[in-house]
Amino acid sequence: DSGVTQTPKHLITATGQRVTLRCSPRSGDLSVYWYQQSLDQGLQFLIQYYNGEERAKGNILERFSAQQFPDLHSELNLSSLELGDSALYFCASSRAGRDYEQYFGPGTRLTVT
Amino acid sequence: AQKITQTQPGMFVQEKEAVTLDCTYDTSDPSYGLFWYKQPSSGEMIFLIYQGSYDQQNATEGRYSLNFQKARKSANLVISASQLGDSAMYFCAMRTGANSKLTFGKGITLSVRP
């Protein structure tokens, strides 16, 4: 158990819908990262937050957005969902000054039908 | 741009034997870090080992060691005394400079035979 929690574990929804994925980092970790793992794209970095502020952005679609709240939990919002958004979405966290150690949560498996 | 290459097909190893999983990388940044993660069939990503580009010695963590050959841009993972629980997908990843994002390879499937 990495100490990073993600909810829900599974999510099934229809095209065009909007969903919110939630992540709670390990206690004391200020950085949160979101990754998407799909069969065709592999594992891709989406976005990083550090202590509430966006720190780095990767291959995140405009339909996707994220935020980190004062209690350091983070949410990833996916809207206007398409079939191709079906993937495993991971959240990871790391301590200040030790961002080379990213600990991953169990992931949320999103299925868009 | 940085790139991680993992080209081995599915790997098989006998229980208690050692196995090497290959990873090559490409970056022009002199400061970078290399990682290995394990993803069992349950799906979670488990951090195994880290090697910094300026580290003088190869990283080791229990049964895991990283064979870092800077000139060849390779960062192979060596698992000693394989166990059945080592059967999983293994990903090599890299970060460069001050950037925290990880770039992952496509992964290698390892199957440990009893």
Short mmCIF file of C-alpha atoms in Angstrom, two decimals:
data_model
loop_
_atom_site.label_atom_id
_atom_site.label_comp_id
_atom_site.label_asym_id
_atom_site.label_seq_id
_atom_site.Cartn_x
_atom_site.Cartn_y
_atom_site.Cartn_z
CA ASP A 1 0.00 0.00 0.00
CA SER A 2 1.62 3.24 -1.21
CA GLY A 3 -0.47 5.50 1.00
CA VAL A 4 -2.01 7.25 -2.01
CA THR A 5 -5.75 6.72 -2.29
CA GLN A 6 -7.91 7.11 -5.34
CA THR A 7 -11.67 6.95 -5.72
CA PRO A 8 -13.59 5.48 -7.32
CA LYS A 9 -11.79 2.30 -8.26
CA HIS A 10 -13.97 1.72 -11.31
CA LEU A 11 -16.18 4.08 -13.28
CA ILE A 12 -18.42 3.26 -16.21
CA THR A 13 -20.07 6.10 -18.03
CA ALA A 14 -21.42 7.08 -21.42
CA THR A 15 -19.93 9.24 -24.14
CA GLY A 16 -20.51 12.93 -23.66
CA GLN A 17 -20.67 12.67 -19.89
CA ARG A 18 -18.46 14.29 -17.27
CA VAL A 19 -16.70 12.54 -14.39
CA THR A 20 -14.50 13.51 -11.48
CA LEU A 21 -11.65 11.35 -10.21
CA ARG A 22 -10.34 11.96 -6.73
CA CYS A 23 -6.90 11.48 -5.23
CA SER A 24 -5.56 11.84 -1.71
CA PRO A 25 -1.76 11.97 -1.56
CA ARG A 26 0.41 10.37 1.10
CA SER A 27 0.51 12.28 4.33
CA GLY A 28 3.05 15.09 4.03
CA ASP A 29 3.35 14.94 0.24
CA LEU A 30 2.81 18.30 -1.44
CA SER A 31 3.04 17.20 -5.07
CA VAL A 32 0.32 15.36 -6.93
CA TYR A 33 0.71 13.99 -10.44
CA TRP A 34 -1.91 12.56 -12.78
CA TYR A 35 -1.09 9.91 -15.39
CA GLN A 36 -3.20 8.14 -17.97
CA GLN A 37 -2.51 4.55 -19.00
CA SER A 38 -4.19 3.32 -22.17
CA LEU A 39 -3.47 0.41 -24.47
CA ASP A 40 -2.52 2.56 -27.44
CA GLN A 41 -0.73 5.47 -25.72
CA GLY A 42 0.86 3.63 -22.82
CA LEU A 43 1.54 5.61 -19.64
CA GLN A 44 1.41 9.37 -20.15
CA PHE A 45 1.90 12.25 -17.78
CA LEU A 46 -1.07 14.60 -17.67
CA ILE A 47 -0.45 17.27 -15.05
CA GLN A 48 1.33 18.04 -11.77
CA TYR A 49 0.25 20.20 -8.85
CA TYR A 50 2.45 21.36 -6.02
CA ASN A 51 0.85 22.73 -2.87
CA GLY A 52 -2.23 23.88 -4.73
CA GLU A 53 -0.56 25.35 -7.79
CA GLU A 54 -0.13 23.86 -11.22
CA ARG A 55 3.56 22.98 -11.67
CA ALA A 56 3.80 21.10 -14.97
CA LYS A 57 1.53 20.13 -17.79
CA GLY A 58 1.83 17.19 -20.14
CA ASN A 59 -0.43 15.66 -22.74
CA ILE A 60 -3.64 16.79 -21.10
CA LEU A 61 -6.61 17.42 -23.35
CA GLU A 62 -8.53 20.69 -23.08
CA ARG A 63 -11.59 18.65 -22.05
CA PHE A 64 -9.67 17.58 -18.96
CA SER A 65 -8.89 19.79 -15.99
CA ALA A 66 -7.49 19.27 -12.54
CA GLN A 67 -7.06 21.09 -9.28
CA GLN A 68 -5.45 20.59 -5.91
CA PHE A 69 -7.30 21.76 -2.84
CA PRO A 70 -5.97 23.33 0.39
CA ASP A 71 -6.08 19.92 2.11
CA LEU A 72 -3.84 18.72 -0.77
CA HIS A 73 -6.28 16.26 -2.26
CA SER A 74 -6.67 16.56 -6.00
CA GLU A 75 -9.42 16.03 -8.51
CA LEU A 76 -9.20 15.29 -12.20
CA ASN A 77 -12.26 16.35 -14.18
CA LEU A 78 -12.92 14.72 -17.52
CA SER A 79 -15.71 16.15 -19.67
CA SER A 80 -17.36 15.45 -23.03
CA LEU A 81 -16.06 11.94 -22.67
CA GLU A 82 -15.15 9.93 -25.74
CA LEU A 83 -14.58 6.21 -26.18
CA GLY A 84 -10.85 6.86 -26.43
CA ASP A 85 -10.78 8.30 -22.91
CA SER A 86 -11.25 4.79 -21.54
CA ALA A 87 -8.09 4.17 -19.55
CA LEU A 88 -6.56 3.64 -16.16
CA TYR A 89 -5.95 6.98 -14.47
CA PHE A 90 -3.24 7.10 -11.86
CA CYS A 91 -2.49 9.67 -9.26
CA ALA A 92 0.98 9.80 -7.72
CA SER A 93 2.45 11.93 -4.97
CA SER A 94 5.88 12.91 -3.76
CA ARG A 95 7.49 14.86 -0.93
CA ALA A 96 8.97 18.31 -1.31
CA GLY A 97 12.54 17.94 -2.50
CA ARG A 98 12.09 14.24 -3.26
CA ASP A 99 10.07 14.38 -6.43
CA TYR A 100 12.18 11.59 -7.85
CA GLU A 101 10.20 9.23 -5.62
CA GLN A 102 6.67 9.22 -6.92
CA TYR A 103 4.31 6.82 -5.20
CA PHE A 104 1.32 5.77 -7.21
CA GLY A 105 -2.23 5.17 -6.09
CA PRO A 106 -4.17 2.09 -7.17
CA GLY A 107 -5.72 3.90 -10.13
CA THR A 108 -9.25 4.55 -11.35
CA ARG A 109 -10.34 2.45 -14.29
CA LEU A 110 -12.61 4.52 -16.51
CA THR A 111 -14.74 2.82 -19.13
CA VAL A 112 -16.61 5.01 -21.57
CA THR A 113 -19.39 3.21 -23.45
CA ALA B 1 12.92 15.40 -26.10
CA GLN B 2 13.38 12.45 -23.82
CA LYS B 3 12.62 8.90 -24.81
CA ILE B 4 12.61 5.53 -23.10
CA THR B 5 12.89 2.34 -25.12
CA GLN B 6 11.95 -1.12 -23.90
CA THR B 7 11.97 -3.56 -26.79
CA GLN B 8 12.22 -6.98 -25.19
CA PRO B 9 9.31 -9.28 -25.88
CA GLY B 10 7.75 -11.09 -22.95
CA MET B 11 10.46 -12.45 -20.69
CA PHE B 12 10.43 -15.80 -18.90
CA VAL B 13 12.63 -16.80 -16.01
CA GLN B 14 12.84 -19.83 -13.77
CA GLU B 15 12.12 -19.28 -10.09
CA LYS B 16 15.28 -18.49 -8.08
CA GLU B 17 17.23 -17.41 -11.17
CA ALA B 18 18.31 -13.87 -12.02
CA VAL B 19 16.83 -11.90 -14.89
CA THR B 20 17.80 -8.66 -16.64
CA LEU B 21 15.20 -6.33 -18.10
CA ASP B 22 16.56 -3.92 -20.68
CA CYS B 23 15.99 -0.19 -20.90
CA THR B 24 17.67 2.41 -23.06
CA TYR B 25 17.04 6.10 -22.85
CA ASP B 26 17.71 9.24 -24.79
CA THR B 27 18.06 12.75 -23.49
CA SER B 28 20.30 15.73 -24.08
CA ASP B 29 19.90 16.95 -20.51
CA PRO B 30 22.94 16.08 -18.36
CA SER B 31 20.76 15.91 -15.26
CA TYR B 32 18.21 13.14 -15.24
CA GLY B 33 16.81 10.31 -13.17
CA LEU B 34 15.90 6.79 -14.15
CA PHE B 35 13.24 4.68 -12.49
CA TRP B 36 11.80 1.23 -12.59
CA TYR B 37 8.21 0.47 -11.65
CA LYS B 38 6.41 -2.85 -11.35
CA GLN B 39 2.77 -3.25 -12.35
CA PRO B 40 1.23 -6.57 -11.26
CA SER B 41 -2.01 -7.81 -12.79
CA SER B 42 -3.93 -5.98 -10.06
CA GLY B 43 -2.91 -2.74 -11.78
CA GLU B 44 -1.10 -0.66 -9.16
CA MET B 45 2.28 0.88 -9.97
CA ILE B 46 4.98 -0.02 -7.48
CA PHE B 47 8.18 2.02 -7.29
CA LEU B 48 11.22 -0.26 -7.32
CA ILE B 49 14.42 1.67 -7.77
CA TYR B 50 15.90 5.02 -8.75
CA GLN B 51 19.22 6.04 -10.32
CA GLY B 52 20.37 9.62 -10.68
CA SER B 53 22.57 10.59 -13.61
CA TYR B 54 25.28 11.87 -11.30
CA ASP B 55 25.22 8.90 -8.96
CA GLN B 56 28.61 7.23 -8.93
CA GLN B 57 27.38 3.81 -7.96
CA ASN B 58 24.65 1.62 -9.36
CA ALA B 59 21.49 1.70 -7.29
CA THR B 60 20.42 -1.37 -5.36
CA GLU B 61 17.25 -2.12 -3.40
CA GLY B 62 17.08 -5.60 -1.97
CA ARG B 63 16.84 -8.05 -4.86
CA TYR B 64 16.70 -5.22 -7.38
CA SER B 65 19.74 -3.54 -8.87
CA LEU B 66 20.06 -1.09 -11.68
CA ASN B 67 22.89 -1.65 -14.16
CA PHE B 68 23.55 1.94 -15.19
CA GLN B 69 25.81 2.38 -18.21
CA LYS B 70 25.85 6.07 -18.95
CA ALA B 71 27.91 5.97 -22.14
CA ARG B 72 25.56 3.40 -23.62
CA LYS B 73 22.49 5.20 -22.24
CA SER B 74 21.19 2.04 -20.72
CA ALA B 75 19.57 1.41 -17.34
CA ASN B 76 18.83 -2.27 -17.09
CA LEU B 77 17.00 -3.74 -14.12
CA VAL B 78 18.45 -6.88 -12.61
CA ILE B 79 16.21 -9.00 -10.41
CA SER B 80 18.10 -11.63 -8.46
CA ALA B 81 16.58 -14.84 -7.11
CA SER B 82 13.28 -14.43 -8.96
CA GLN B 83 10.08 -15.22 -7.09
CA LEU B 84 6.66 -16.14 -8.43
CA GLY B 85 5.39 -12.81 -7.15
CA ASP B 86 7.78 -11.03 -9.51
CA SER B 87 5.53 -11.92 -12.44
CA ALA B 88 4.30 -8.53 -13.64
CA MET B 89 4.79 -5.78 -16.16
CA TYR B 90 7.91 -3.68 -15.59
CA PHE B 91 8.24 -0.09 -16.71
CA CYS B 92 11.37 1.97 -17.09
CA ALA B 93 10.87 5.73 -16.72
CA MET B 94 12.90 8.91 -16.81
CA ARG B 95 12.70 12.49 -15.65
CA THR B 96 15.01 15.23 -16.86
CA GLY B 97 16.34 18.42 -15.37
CA ALA B 98 14.05 20.13 -12.92
CA ASN B 99 11.02 18.59 -14.59
CA SER B 100 9.22 16.16 -12.32
CA LYS B 101 7.10 14.45 -14.94
CA LEU B 102 7.99 10.88 -15.75
CA THR B 103 8.31 9.59 -19.29
CA PHE B 104 7.63 5.86 -19.44
CA GLY B 105 8.66 3.09 -21.77
CA LYS B 106 6.11 0.64 -23.12
CA GLY B 107 6.94 -1.95 -20.48
CA ILE B 108 8.15 -5.54 -20.41
CA THR B 109 6.13 -8.52 -19.22
CA LEU B 110 8.01 -10.87 -16.94
CA SER B 111 6.72 -14.33 -16.15
CA VAL B 112 8.40 -16.40 -13.44
CA ARG B 113 8.07 -20.15 -13.88
CA PRO B 114 7.98 -22.48 -10.84
#
